[in-house]
XYZ file of C-alpha atoms in Angstrom:
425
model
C 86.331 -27.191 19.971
C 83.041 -25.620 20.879
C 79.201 -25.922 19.855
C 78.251 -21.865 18.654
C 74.945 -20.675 20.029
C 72.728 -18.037 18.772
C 71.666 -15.146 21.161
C 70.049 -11.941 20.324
C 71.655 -8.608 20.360
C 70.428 -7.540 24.161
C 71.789 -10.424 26.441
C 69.239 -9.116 28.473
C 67.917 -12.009 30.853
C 64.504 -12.565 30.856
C 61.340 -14.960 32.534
C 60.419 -17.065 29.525
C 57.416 -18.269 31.025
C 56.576 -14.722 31.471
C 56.819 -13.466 28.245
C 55.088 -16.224 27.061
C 52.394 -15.399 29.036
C 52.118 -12.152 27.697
C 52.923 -11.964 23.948
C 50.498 -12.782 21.606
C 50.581 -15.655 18.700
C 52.708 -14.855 16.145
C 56.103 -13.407 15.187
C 58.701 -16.559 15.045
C 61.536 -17.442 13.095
C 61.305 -20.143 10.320
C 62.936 -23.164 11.171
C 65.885 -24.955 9.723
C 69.581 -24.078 9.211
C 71.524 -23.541 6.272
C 71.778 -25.971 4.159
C 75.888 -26.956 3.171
C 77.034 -25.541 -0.209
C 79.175 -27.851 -2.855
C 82.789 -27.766 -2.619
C 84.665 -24.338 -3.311
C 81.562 -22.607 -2.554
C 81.185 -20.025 -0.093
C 78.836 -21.292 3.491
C 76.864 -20.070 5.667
C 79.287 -18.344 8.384
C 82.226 -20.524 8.095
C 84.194 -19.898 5.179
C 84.761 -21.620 1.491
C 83.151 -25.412 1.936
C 86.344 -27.921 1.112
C 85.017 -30.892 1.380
C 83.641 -33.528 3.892
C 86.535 -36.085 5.081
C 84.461 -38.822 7.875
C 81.046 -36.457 7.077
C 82.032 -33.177 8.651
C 82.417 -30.230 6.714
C 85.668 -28.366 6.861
C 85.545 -24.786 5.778
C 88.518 -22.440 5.142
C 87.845 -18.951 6.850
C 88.735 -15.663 4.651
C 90.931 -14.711 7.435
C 93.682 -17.955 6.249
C 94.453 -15.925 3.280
C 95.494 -13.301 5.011
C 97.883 -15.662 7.319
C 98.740 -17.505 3.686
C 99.923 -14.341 1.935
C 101.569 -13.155 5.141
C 103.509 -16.452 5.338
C 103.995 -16.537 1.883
C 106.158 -13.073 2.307
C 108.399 -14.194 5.018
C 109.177 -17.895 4.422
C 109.564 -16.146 0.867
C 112.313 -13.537 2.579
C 114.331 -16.371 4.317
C 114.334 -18.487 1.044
C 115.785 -15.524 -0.410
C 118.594 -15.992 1.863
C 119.051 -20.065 2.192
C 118.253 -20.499 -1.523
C 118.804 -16.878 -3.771
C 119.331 -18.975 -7.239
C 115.425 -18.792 -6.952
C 114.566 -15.652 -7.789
C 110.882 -14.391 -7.933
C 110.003 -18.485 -7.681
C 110.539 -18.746 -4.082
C 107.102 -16.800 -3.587
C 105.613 -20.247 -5.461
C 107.650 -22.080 -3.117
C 106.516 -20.542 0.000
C 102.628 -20.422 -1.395
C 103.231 -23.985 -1.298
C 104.729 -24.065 2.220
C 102.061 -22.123 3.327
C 99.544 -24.637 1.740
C 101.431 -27.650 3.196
C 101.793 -26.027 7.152
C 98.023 -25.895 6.877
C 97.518 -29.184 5.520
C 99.001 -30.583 8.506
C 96.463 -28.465 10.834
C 93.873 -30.294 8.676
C 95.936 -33.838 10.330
C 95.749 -31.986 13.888
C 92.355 -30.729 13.521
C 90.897 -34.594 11.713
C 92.519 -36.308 14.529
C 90.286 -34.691 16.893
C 87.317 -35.010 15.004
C 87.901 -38.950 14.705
C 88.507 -39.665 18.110
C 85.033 -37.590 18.831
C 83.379 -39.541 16.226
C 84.551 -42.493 17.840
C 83.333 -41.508 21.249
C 80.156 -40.918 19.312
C 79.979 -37.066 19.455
C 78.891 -34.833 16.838
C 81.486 -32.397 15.056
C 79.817 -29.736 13.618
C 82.403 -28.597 11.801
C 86.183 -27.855 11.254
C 87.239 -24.677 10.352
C 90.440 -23.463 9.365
C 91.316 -19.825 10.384
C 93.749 -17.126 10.573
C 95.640 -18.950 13.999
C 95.652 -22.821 12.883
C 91.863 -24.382 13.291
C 88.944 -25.494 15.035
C 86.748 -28.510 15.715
C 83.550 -27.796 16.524
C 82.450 -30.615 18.431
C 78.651 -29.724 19.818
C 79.008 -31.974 23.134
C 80.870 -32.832 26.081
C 82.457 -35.960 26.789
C 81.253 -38.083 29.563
C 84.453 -39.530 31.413
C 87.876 -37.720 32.114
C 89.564 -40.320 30.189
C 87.818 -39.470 27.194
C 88.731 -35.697 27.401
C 92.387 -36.299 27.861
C 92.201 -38.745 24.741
C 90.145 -36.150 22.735
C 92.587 -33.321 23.650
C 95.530 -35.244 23.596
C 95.353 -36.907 19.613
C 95.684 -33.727 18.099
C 99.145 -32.618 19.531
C 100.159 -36.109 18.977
C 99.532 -36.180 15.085
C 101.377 -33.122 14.900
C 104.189 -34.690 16.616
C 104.400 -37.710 14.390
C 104.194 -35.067 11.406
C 107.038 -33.485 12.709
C 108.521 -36.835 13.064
C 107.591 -37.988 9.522
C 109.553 -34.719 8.188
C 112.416 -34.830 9.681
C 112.969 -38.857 8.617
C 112.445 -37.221 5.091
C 114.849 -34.221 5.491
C 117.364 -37.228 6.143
C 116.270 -38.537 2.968
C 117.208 -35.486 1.138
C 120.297 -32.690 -0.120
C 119.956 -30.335 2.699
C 120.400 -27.033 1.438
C 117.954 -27.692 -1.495
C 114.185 -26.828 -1.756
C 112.934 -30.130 -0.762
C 115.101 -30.237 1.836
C 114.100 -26.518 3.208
C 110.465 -27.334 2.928
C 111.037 -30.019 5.139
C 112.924 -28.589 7.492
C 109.993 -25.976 7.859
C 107.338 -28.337 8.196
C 109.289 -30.069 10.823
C 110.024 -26.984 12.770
C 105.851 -25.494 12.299
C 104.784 -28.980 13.167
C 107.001 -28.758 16.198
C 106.070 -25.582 17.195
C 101.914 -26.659 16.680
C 102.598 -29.409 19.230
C 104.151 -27.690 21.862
C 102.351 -24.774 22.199
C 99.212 -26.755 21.944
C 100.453 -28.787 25.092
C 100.549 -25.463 26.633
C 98.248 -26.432 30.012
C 95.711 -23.837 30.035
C 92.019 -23.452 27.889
C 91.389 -23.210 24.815
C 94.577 -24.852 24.101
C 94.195 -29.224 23.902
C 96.565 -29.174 26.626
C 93.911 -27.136 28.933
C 91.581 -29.844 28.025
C 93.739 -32.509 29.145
C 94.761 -30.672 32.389
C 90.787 -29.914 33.130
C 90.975 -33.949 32.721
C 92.940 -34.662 35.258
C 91.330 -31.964 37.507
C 87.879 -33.450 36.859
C 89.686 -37.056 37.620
C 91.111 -35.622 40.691
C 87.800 -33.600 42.269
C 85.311 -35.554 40.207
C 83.659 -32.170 39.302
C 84.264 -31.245 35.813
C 83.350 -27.573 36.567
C 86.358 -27.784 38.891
C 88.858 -29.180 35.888
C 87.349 -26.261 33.940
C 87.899 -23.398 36.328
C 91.292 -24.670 36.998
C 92.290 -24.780 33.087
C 90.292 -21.182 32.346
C 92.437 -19.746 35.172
C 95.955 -21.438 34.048
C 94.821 -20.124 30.436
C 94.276 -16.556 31.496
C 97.637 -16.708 33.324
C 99.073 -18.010 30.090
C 97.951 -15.250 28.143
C 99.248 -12.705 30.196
C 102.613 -14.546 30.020
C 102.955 -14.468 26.388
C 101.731 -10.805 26.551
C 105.075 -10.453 28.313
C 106.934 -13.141 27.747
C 106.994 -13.445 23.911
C 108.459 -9.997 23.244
C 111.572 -10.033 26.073
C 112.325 -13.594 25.201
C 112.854 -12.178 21.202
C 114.305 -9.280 22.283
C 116.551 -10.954 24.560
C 117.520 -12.954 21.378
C 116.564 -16.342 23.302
C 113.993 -17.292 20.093
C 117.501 -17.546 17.956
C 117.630 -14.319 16.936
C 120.976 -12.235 18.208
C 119.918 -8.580 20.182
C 121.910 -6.755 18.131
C 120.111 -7.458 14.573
C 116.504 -6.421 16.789
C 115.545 -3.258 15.432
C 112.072 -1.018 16.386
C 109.869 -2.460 13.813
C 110.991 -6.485 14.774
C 110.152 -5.774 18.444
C 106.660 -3.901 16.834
C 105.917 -6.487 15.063
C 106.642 -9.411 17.958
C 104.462 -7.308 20.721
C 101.679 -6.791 18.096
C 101.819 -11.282 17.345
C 102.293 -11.172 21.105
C 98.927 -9.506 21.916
C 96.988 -11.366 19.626
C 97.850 -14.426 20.692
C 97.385 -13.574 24.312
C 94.137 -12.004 23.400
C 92.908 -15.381 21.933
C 93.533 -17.708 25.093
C 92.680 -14.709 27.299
C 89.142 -14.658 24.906
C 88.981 -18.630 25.026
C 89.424 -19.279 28.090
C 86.656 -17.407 29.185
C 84.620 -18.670 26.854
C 85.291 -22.257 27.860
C 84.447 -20.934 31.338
C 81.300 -19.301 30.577
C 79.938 -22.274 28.346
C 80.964 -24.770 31.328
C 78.699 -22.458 33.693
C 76.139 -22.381 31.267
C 75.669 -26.554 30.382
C 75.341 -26.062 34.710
C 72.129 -24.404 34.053
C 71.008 -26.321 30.934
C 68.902 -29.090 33.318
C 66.965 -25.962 34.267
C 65.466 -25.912 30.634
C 63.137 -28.693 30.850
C 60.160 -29.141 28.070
C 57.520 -29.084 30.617
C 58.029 -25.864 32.200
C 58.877 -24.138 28.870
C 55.176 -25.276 27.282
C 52.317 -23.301 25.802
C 48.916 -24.741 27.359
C 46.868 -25.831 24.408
C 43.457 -26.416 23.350
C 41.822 -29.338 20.639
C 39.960 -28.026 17.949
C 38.913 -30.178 14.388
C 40.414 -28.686 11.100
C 37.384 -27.071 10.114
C 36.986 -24.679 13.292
C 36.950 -21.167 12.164
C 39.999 -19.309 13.801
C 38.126 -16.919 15.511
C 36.138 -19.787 17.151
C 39.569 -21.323 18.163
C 41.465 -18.120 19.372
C 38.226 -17.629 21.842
C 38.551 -20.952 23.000
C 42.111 -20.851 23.887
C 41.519 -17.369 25.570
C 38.829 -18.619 27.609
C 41.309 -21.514 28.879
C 43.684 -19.146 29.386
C 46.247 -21.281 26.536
C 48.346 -19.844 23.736
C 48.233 -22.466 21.539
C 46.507 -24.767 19.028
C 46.262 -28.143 18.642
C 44.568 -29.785 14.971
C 42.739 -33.382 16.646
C 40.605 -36.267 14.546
C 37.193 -36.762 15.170
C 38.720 -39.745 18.061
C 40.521 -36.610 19.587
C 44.113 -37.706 18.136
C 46.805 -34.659 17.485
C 47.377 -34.428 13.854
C 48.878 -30.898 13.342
C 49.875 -28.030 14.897
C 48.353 -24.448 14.328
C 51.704 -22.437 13.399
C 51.912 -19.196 15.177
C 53.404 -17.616 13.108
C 50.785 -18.309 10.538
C 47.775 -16.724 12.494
C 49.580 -13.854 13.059
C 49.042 -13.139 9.250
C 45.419 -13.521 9.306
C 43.663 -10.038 9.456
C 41.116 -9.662 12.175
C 38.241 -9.509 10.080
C 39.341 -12.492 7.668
C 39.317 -14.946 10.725
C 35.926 -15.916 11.383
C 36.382 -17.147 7.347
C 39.862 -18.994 8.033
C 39.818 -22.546 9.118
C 42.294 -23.801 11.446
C 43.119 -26.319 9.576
C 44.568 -24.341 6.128
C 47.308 -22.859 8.678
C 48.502 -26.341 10.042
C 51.598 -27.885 9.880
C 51.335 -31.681 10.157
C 52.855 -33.237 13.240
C 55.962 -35.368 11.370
C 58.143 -37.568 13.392
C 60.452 -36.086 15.749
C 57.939 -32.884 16.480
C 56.238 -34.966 19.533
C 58.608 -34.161 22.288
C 58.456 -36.073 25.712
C 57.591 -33.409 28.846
C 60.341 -34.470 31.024
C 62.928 -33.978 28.145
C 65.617 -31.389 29.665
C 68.946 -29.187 29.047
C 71.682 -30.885 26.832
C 68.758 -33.346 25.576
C 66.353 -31.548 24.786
C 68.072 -29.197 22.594
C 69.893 -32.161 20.848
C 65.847 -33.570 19.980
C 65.102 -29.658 18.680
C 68.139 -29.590 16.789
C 67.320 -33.326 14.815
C 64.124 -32.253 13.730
C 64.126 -28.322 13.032
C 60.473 -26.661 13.666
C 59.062 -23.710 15.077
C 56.243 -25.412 17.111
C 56.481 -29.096 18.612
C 53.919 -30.835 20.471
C 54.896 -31.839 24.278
C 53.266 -35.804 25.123
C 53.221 -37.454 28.864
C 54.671 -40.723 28.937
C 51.314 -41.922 28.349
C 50.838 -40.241 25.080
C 48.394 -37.550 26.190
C 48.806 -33.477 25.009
C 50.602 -31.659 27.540
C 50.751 -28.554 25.609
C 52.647 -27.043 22.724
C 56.148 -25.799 22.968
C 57.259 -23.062 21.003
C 61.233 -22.857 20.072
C 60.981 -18.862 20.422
C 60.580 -20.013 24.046
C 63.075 -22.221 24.181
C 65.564 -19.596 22.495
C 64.304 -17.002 25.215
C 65.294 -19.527 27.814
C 68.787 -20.223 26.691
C 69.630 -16.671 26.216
C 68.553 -15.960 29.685
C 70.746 -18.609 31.108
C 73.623 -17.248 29.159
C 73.291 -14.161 30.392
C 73.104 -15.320 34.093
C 76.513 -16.764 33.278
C 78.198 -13.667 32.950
């Protein structure tokens, strides 16, 4: 339930103000992200586009067919054992299972997206992938209360789910293929809740117990330092745990029927899983550390000094002026001295040298549009929230009173972010 940020391969921190001191014009990256593809086709990075229930996309990773086709196989093997007067149909059966179990993720994973929506965050996304799902939800919320809700809805759904199933398994012939379908949905459902309720991050119940840490301290740093640490302790119990409590036959199974490749199997499930909350919770950690440092990114210390020139200034004559001020930037004005368009960098970077005294300013312009004039004291959480609205690769920073302060580039602003990731490690 995470915002994703891009950083470059290095991680390397570095002075941003520095570098922009230094490097030439030119040599950014085009603006805008990928656009969503129709239903049932393949997006950008998250999977096969399903649809868009309340707006958000929800995208099925490649990895759930490999979790469909493994569940497939072994509800498929017990079914051969409840029910054997199916035959080779009790892989159809199980498909169908497997299509069902997920379904009800889908419930888990919506009812956190709707209680976000209705604390008026934005959900990127939800993604369903080879261990249940994700919502991407790209802020924090403001109060405790509000986390513990947001955490909290999720398990709860799949509670009632489990609830609903098991009224209709009393509603059935048990012993039949409804009623086995049910009883497996109740049981998954069950199963989703509980170990979801599990008190440490990534897991909703980490959420709620940072809640009631960051109720307690009134820090939330504190409620997520306290959850990342239960979560790492978590995975290192089911590390452990998950493969003495099978082997001791305490998950139902008896000790005797445990053979080499069962207790393979179990420690291999076991490690991933613990891997996953070990990997989340440190993530969750790291992120929390990192929207600490986000106030440092503020649009005014981040901006290009810029210089006025008219559309018809040669770009020679411009690039001398803005060396002799010292700027790095260009700024398109009326005849009254009004900003009408910014002189993209990467743009004059094209130009060859001895093309540019013939090259008007204004024929590599982009025209300011609404939402490029950013406010200087815009800052951390903010500010990338105004960049994000309006997708550019040059904005131009206004005082309160409406005056140029400069021109902010977002190869800066990416600079800036990666450097505060990397102080977070």
């Amino acid at each position: 339930m995470r915002g994703r940020h891009t950083v470059d391969d290095s991680g390397k921190p570095q002075d941003p103000e520095e570098s922009a001191r230094h490097r030439p014009p030119g040599q950014t990256e085009e603006p805008g992200g990928p656009k969503a593809p129709p239903p049932g086709r393949k997006g950008s990075g998250g999977g096969i586009l399903m649809g868009r229930p309340f707006g958000v996309p929800v995208y099925v990773a490649p990895s759930w067919f490999l979790v469909a086709a493994l569940i497939t196989w072994v509800f498929g093997g017990q079914l051969e054992r409840v029910l054997p007067e199916l035959g080779a149909a009790r892989y159809l059966v199980s498909l169908f299972f497997a299509v069902a179990f997920y379904a009800s993720v889908l419930v888990h994973e919506l009812a956190h997206t709707v209680a976000a929506l209705r604390f008026k965050l934005p959900v990127r996304r939800i993604q369903l992938q080879f261990f249940g799902g994700v919502s991407e939800i790209e802020k924090e919320t403001e109060t405790p209360g509000r986390e513990f809700v947001l955490a909290f809805v999720g398990p709860l759904l799949s509670l009632v789910l489990a609830g609903v199933f098991y009224a209709g398994m009393q509603l059935v012939e048990p012993g039949t293929v409804p009623g086995v379908l049910l009883a497996g949905l109740m049981i998954s459902n069950l199963i989703v809740a509980i170990f979801n309720l599990l008190p440490g991050l990534p897991l909703d119940g980490g959420r709620m117990l940072r809640a009631v840490v960051w109720k307690i301290t009134g820090r939330p740093m504190s409620g997520t330092v306290a959850a990342a640490w239960v979560g790492r302790a978590l995975a290192v119990t089911v590390l452990i745990g998950l493969p003495l409590l099978t082997h001791t036959g305490a998950l139902g199974n008896a000790r005797p029927e445990i053979g080499g490749a069962d207790s393979l199997t179990d420690a291999l499930l076991a490690a991933i899983l613990a891997a996953i909350i070990w990997t989340g919770a440190g993530n969750s950690l790291r992120m929390a550390r990192l929207r600490e440092r986000l106030p440092d990114l503020t649009a005014r210390t981040l901006t290009r000094r810029a210089v006025p020139v008219e559309t018809a200034t040669p770009l020679s004559e411009a690039l001398r002026r803005a060396n002799d001020a010292g700027a790095r930037a260009l700024v398109v004005v009326d005849p009254q001295g009004a900003p009408t368009a910014l002189v993209r960098e990467a743009a004059i970077a094209g130009v060859p040298d001895h093309r540019r005294p013939w090259v008007p300013v204004g024929t590599l312009a982009q025209d300011l549009k609404e939402g490029m004039r950013v406010p200087a004291e815009l800052a951390g959480e903010d500010l990338l929230e105004y960049l994000r609205a309006t997708p550019a690769t040059e904005y131009l920073v206004v005082e309160d009173t409406g005056a140029i302060y400069g021109v902010l580039s977002t190869a800066d602003v990416e600079r800036a972010f990666v450097s505060a990731m990397a102080r977070t490690n």
